Each structure stands twice: as structure tokens, then as C-alpha cells.
PDB file of C-alpha atoms in Angstrom:
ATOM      1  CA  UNK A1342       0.000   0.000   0.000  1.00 45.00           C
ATOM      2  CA  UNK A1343       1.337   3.193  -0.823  1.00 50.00           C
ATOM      3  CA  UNK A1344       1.695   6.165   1.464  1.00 56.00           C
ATOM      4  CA  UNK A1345       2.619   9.746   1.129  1.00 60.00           C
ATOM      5  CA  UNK A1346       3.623  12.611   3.381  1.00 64.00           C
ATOM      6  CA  UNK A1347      -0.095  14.333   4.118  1.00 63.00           C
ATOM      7  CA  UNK A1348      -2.200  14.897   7.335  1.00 56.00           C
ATOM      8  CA  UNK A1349      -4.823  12.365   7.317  1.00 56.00           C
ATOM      9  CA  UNK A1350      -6.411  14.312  10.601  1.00 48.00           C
ATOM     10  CA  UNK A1351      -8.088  16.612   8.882  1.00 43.00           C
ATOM     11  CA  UNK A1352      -6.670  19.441  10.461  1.00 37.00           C
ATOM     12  CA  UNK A1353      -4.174  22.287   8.678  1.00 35.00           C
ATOM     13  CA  UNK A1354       9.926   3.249  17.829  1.00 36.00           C
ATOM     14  CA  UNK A1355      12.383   0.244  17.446  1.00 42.00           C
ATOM     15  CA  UNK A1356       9.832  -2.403  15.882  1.00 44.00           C
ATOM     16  CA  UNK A1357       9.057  -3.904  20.017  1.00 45.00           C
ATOM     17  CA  UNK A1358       5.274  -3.381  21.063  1.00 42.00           C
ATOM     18  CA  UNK A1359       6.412  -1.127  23.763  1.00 45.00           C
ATOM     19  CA  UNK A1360       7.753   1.544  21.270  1.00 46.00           C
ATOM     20  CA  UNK A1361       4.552   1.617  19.126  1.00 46.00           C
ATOM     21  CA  UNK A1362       2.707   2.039  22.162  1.00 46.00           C
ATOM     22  CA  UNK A1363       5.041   4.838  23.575  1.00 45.00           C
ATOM     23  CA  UNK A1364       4.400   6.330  19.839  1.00 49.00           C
ATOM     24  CA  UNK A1365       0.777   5.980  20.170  1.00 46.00           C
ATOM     25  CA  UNK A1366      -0.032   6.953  23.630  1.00 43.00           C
ATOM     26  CA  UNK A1367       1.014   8.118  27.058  1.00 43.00           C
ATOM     27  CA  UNK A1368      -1.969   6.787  28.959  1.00 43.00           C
ATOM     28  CA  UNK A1369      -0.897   4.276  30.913  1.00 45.00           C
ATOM     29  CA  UNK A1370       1.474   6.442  32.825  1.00 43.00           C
ATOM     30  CA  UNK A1371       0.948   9.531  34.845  1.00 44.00           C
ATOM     31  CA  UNK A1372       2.700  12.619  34.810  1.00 42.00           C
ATOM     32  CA  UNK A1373       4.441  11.371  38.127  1.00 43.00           C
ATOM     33  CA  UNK A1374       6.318   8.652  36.078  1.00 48.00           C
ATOM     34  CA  UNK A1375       7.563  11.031  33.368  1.00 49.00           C
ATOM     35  CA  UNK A1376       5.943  14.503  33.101  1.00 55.00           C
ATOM     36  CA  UNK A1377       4.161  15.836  30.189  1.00 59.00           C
ATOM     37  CA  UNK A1378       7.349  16.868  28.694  1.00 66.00           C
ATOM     38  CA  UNK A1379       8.812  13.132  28.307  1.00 72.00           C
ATOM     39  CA  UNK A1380       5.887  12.144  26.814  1.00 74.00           C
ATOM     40  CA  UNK A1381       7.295  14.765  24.063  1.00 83.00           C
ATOM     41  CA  UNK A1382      10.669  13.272  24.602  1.00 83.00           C
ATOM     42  CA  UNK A1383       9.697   9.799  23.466  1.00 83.00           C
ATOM     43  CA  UNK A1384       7.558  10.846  20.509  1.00 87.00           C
ATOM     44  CA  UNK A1385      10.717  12.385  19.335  1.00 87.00           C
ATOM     45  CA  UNK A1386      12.762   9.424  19.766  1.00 89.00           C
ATOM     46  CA  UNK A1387      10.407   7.264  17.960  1.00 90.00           C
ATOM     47  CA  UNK A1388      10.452   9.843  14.627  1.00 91.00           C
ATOM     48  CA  UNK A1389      14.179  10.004  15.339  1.00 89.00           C
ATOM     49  CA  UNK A1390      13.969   6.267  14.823  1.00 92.00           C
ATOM     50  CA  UNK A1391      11.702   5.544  12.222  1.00 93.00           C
ATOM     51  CA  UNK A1392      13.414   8.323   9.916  1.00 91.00           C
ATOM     52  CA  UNK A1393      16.382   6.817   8.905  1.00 92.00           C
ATOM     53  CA  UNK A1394      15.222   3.293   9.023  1.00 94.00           C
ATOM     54  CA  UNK A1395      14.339   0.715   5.867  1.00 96.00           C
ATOM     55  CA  UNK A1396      11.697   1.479   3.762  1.00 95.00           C
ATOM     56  CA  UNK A1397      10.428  -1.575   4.781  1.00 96.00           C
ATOM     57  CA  UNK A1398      11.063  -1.965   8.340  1.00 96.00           C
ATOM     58  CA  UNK A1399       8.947   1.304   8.426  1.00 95.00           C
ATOM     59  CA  UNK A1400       6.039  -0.020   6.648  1.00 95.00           C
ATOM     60  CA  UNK A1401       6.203  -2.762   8.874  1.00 94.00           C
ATOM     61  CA  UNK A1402       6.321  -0.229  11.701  1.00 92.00           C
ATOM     62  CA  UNK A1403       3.411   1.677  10.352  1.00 94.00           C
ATOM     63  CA  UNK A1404       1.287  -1.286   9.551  1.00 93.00           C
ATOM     64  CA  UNK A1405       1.243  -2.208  13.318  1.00 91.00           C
ATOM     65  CA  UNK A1406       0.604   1.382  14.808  1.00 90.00           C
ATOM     66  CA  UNK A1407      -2.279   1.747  12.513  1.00 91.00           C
ATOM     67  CA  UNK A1408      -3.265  -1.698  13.615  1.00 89.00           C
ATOM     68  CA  UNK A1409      -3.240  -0.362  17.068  1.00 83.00           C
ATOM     69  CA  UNK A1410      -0.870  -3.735  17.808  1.00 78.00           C
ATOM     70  CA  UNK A1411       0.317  -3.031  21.064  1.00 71.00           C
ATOM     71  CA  UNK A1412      -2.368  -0.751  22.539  1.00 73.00           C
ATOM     72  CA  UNK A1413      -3.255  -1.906  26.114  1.00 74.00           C
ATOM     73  CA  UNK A1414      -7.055  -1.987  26.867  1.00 76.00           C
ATOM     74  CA  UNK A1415      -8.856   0.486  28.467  1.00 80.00           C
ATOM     75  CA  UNK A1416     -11.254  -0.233  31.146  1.00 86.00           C
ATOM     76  CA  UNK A1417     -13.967   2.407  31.484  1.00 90.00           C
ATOM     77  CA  UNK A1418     -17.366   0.930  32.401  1.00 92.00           C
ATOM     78  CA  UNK A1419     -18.517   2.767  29.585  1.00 92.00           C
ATOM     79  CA  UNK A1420     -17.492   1.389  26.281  1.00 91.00           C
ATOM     80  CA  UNK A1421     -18.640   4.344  24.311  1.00 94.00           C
ATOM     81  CA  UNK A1422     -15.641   5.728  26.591  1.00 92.00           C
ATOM     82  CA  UNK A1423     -13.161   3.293  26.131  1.00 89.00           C
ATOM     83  CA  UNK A1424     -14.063   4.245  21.804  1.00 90.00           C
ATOM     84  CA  UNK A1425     -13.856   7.630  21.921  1.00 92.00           C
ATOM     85  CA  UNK A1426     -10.001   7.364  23.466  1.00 88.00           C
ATOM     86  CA  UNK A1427      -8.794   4.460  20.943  1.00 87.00           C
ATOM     87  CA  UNK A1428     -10.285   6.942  18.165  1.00 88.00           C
ATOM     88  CA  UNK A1429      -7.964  10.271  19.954  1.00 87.00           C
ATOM     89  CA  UNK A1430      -4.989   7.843  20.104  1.00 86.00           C
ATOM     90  CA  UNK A1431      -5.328   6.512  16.302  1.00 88.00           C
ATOM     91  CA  UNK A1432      -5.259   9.963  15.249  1.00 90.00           C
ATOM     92  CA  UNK A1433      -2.419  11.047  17.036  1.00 89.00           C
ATOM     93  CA  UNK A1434      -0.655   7.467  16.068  1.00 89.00           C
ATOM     94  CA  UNK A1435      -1.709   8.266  12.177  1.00 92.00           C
ATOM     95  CA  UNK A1436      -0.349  11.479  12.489  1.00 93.00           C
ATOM     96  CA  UNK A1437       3.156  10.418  13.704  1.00 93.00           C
ATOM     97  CA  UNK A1438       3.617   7.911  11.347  1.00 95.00           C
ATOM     98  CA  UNK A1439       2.375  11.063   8.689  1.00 96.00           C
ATOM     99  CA  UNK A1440       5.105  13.294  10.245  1.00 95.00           C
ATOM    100  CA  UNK A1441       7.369  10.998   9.608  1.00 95.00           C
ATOM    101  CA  UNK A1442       6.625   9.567   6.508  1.00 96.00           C
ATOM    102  CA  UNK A1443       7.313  13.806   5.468  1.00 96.00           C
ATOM    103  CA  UNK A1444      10.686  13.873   7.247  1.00 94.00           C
ATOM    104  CA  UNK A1445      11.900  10.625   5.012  1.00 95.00           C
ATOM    105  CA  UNK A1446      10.342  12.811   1.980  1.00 96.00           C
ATOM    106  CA  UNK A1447      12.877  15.476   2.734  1.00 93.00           C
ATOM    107  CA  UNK A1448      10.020  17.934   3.360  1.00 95.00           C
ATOM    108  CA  UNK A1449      11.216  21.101   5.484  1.00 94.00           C
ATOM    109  CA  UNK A1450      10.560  20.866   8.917  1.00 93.00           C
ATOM    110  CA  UNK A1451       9.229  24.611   9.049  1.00 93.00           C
ATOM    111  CA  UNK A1452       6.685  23.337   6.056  1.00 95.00           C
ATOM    112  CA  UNK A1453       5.472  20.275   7.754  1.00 96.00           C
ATOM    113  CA  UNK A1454       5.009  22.507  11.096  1.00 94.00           C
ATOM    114  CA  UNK A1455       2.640  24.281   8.974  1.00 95.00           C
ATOM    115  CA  UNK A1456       1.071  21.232   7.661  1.00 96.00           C
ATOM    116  CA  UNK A1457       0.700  19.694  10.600  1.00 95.00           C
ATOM    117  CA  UNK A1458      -0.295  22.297  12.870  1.00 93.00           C
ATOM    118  CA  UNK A1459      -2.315  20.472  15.613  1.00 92.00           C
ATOM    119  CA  UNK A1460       1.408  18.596  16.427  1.00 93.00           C
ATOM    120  CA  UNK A1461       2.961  20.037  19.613  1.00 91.00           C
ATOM    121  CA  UNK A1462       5.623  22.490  18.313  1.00 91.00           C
ATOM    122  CA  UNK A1463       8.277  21.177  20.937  1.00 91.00           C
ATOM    123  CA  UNK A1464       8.466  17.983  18.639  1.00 92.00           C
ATOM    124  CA  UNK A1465       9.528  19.858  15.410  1.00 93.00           C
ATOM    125  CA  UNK A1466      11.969  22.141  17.293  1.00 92.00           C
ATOM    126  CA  UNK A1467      13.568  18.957  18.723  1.00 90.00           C
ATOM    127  CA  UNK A1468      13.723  17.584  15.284  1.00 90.00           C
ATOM    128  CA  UNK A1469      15.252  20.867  13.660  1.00 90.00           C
ATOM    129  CA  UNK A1470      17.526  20.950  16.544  1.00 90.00           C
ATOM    130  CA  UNK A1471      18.674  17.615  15.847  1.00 86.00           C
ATOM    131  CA  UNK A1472      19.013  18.214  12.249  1.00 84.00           C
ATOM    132  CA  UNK A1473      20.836  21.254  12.390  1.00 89.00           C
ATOM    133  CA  UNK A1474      23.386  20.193  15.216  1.00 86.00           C
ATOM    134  CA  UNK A1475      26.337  20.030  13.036  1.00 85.00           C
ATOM    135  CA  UNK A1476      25.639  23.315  11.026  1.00 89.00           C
ATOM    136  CA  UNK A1477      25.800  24.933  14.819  1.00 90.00           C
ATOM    137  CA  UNK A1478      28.979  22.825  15.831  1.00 90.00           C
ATOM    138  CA  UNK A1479      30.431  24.016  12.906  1.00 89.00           C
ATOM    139  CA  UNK A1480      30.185  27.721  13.146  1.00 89.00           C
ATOM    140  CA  UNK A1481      30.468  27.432  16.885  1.00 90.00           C
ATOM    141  CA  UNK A1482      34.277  25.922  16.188  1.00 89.00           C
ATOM    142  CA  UNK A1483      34.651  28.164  13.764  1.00 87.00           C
ATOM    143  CA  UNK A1484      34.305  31.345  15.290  1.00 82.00           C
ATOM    144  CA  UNK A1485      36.196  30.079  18.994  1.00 79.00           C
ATOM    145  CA  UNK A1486      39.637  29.835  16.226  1.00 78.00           C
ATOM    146  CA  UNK A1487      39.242  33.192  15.210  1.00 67.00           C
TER     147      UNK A1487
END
């Protein structure tokens, strides 16, 4: 099946279980086990992953988040509940692997910030920092020999 680099939302991990859950959601820990901000942290880590990886390892990878493989259940008395937060947790997962799938395109982070504008910013500043850590190196060593 053949995917592109688009927001399927609608709006403007290593290949272990554990990792596409990490990618896909945060619920099962509280923000006394890792803080809002390491929830970030990992998403990060998981599109710093699944960027450079095979073509098809990443298909692989996507075919199983969008699966929803390694989703623990939820266990509100009310299954209308227990729907509407596997729906929220698709569309965030969907959306990753959609970030992602426009980082291997070579689209410009600033571009898919725009695309993708429901995505926490901290996650595409993290990325550009990444990306650009040599350029900064670089000049940095350049101008302390001066």
C-alpha cells in the first residue's frame, strides 16, 4: 500500500510493542512517572527512529501502529468511553507515522510545522535541533579559532 507525506487528521519506535505504544499513547502512565514533557521526549525518539530506518522496516512499523498492535485496553465501564479514546490515540498514532513519513520525503521541517499544525511544536523544534546540530557545531568551532 502506498503512502505519502499528508495529514490524514483533517486538520491544517524500534519495531518492540512497547515503542509503538510509547508512539501511540502516554496513557498508561501519569505525569508522576515522566511529566508531560517526556511524553514529548519519546515521541521524538520514535520519529528520530523511524526516519532513517528501511523502507520496509517502516512499513512494517506503520502497519502495526495503525493496527493499534500493542495498545493496552482500556477499562472504562462505559465502552462508548473506552471508543472515543482508541479513536484520539489513532489519530495522534496516524499522524506520527504522517510526520514521519514527510521527514523521510525530505520535506522542510518549518513546512510540515505548517502542515501539521495540531502537532505540539516542541516535537519539530527537537527535530530541527537535531538536524541542524552540526551546522551549529560548525560555526560554533569556527568562530572560537578566530
Amino acid at each position: 500500500m502506498e503512502r505519502s507525506c499528508r495529514n490524514r487528521t483533517g486538520t491544517g519506535d524500534s519495531g518492540d510493542p512497547g515503542d509503538r505504544r510509547a508512539f501511540q499513547t502516554d496513557r498508561d502512565r501519569t505525569d508522576d512517572d515522566l511529566g508531560t514533557t517526556g511524553f514529548l521526549y519519546v515521541r521524538v525518539e520514535v520519529i528520530n527512529w523511524a526516519v532513517p530506518i528501511s523502507d520496509e522496516r517502516f512499513e512494517n512499523f506503520s502497519q502495526l501502529v495503525e493496527a493499534g498492535d500493542g495498545w493496552p485496553e482500556f477499562r472504562f465501564p462505559n465502552p462508548l468511553s473506552n471508543d472515543f479514546w482508541n479513536a484520539s490515540i489513532l489519530k495522534r498514532a496516524v499522524r506520527g507515522l504522517d510526520i514521519i513519513r514527510c521527514i523521510r520525503d525530505g520535506k522542510e521541517i518549518e513546512q510540515i510545522k505548517k502542515d501539521f499544525s495540531e502537532e505540539d511544536s516542541f516535537i519539530f523544534d527537537t527535530i530541527q535541533f537535531s538536524k541542524t546540530r552540526r551546522e551549529r557545531l560548525a560555526k560554533w568551532q569556527d568562530k572560537s579559532q578566530h
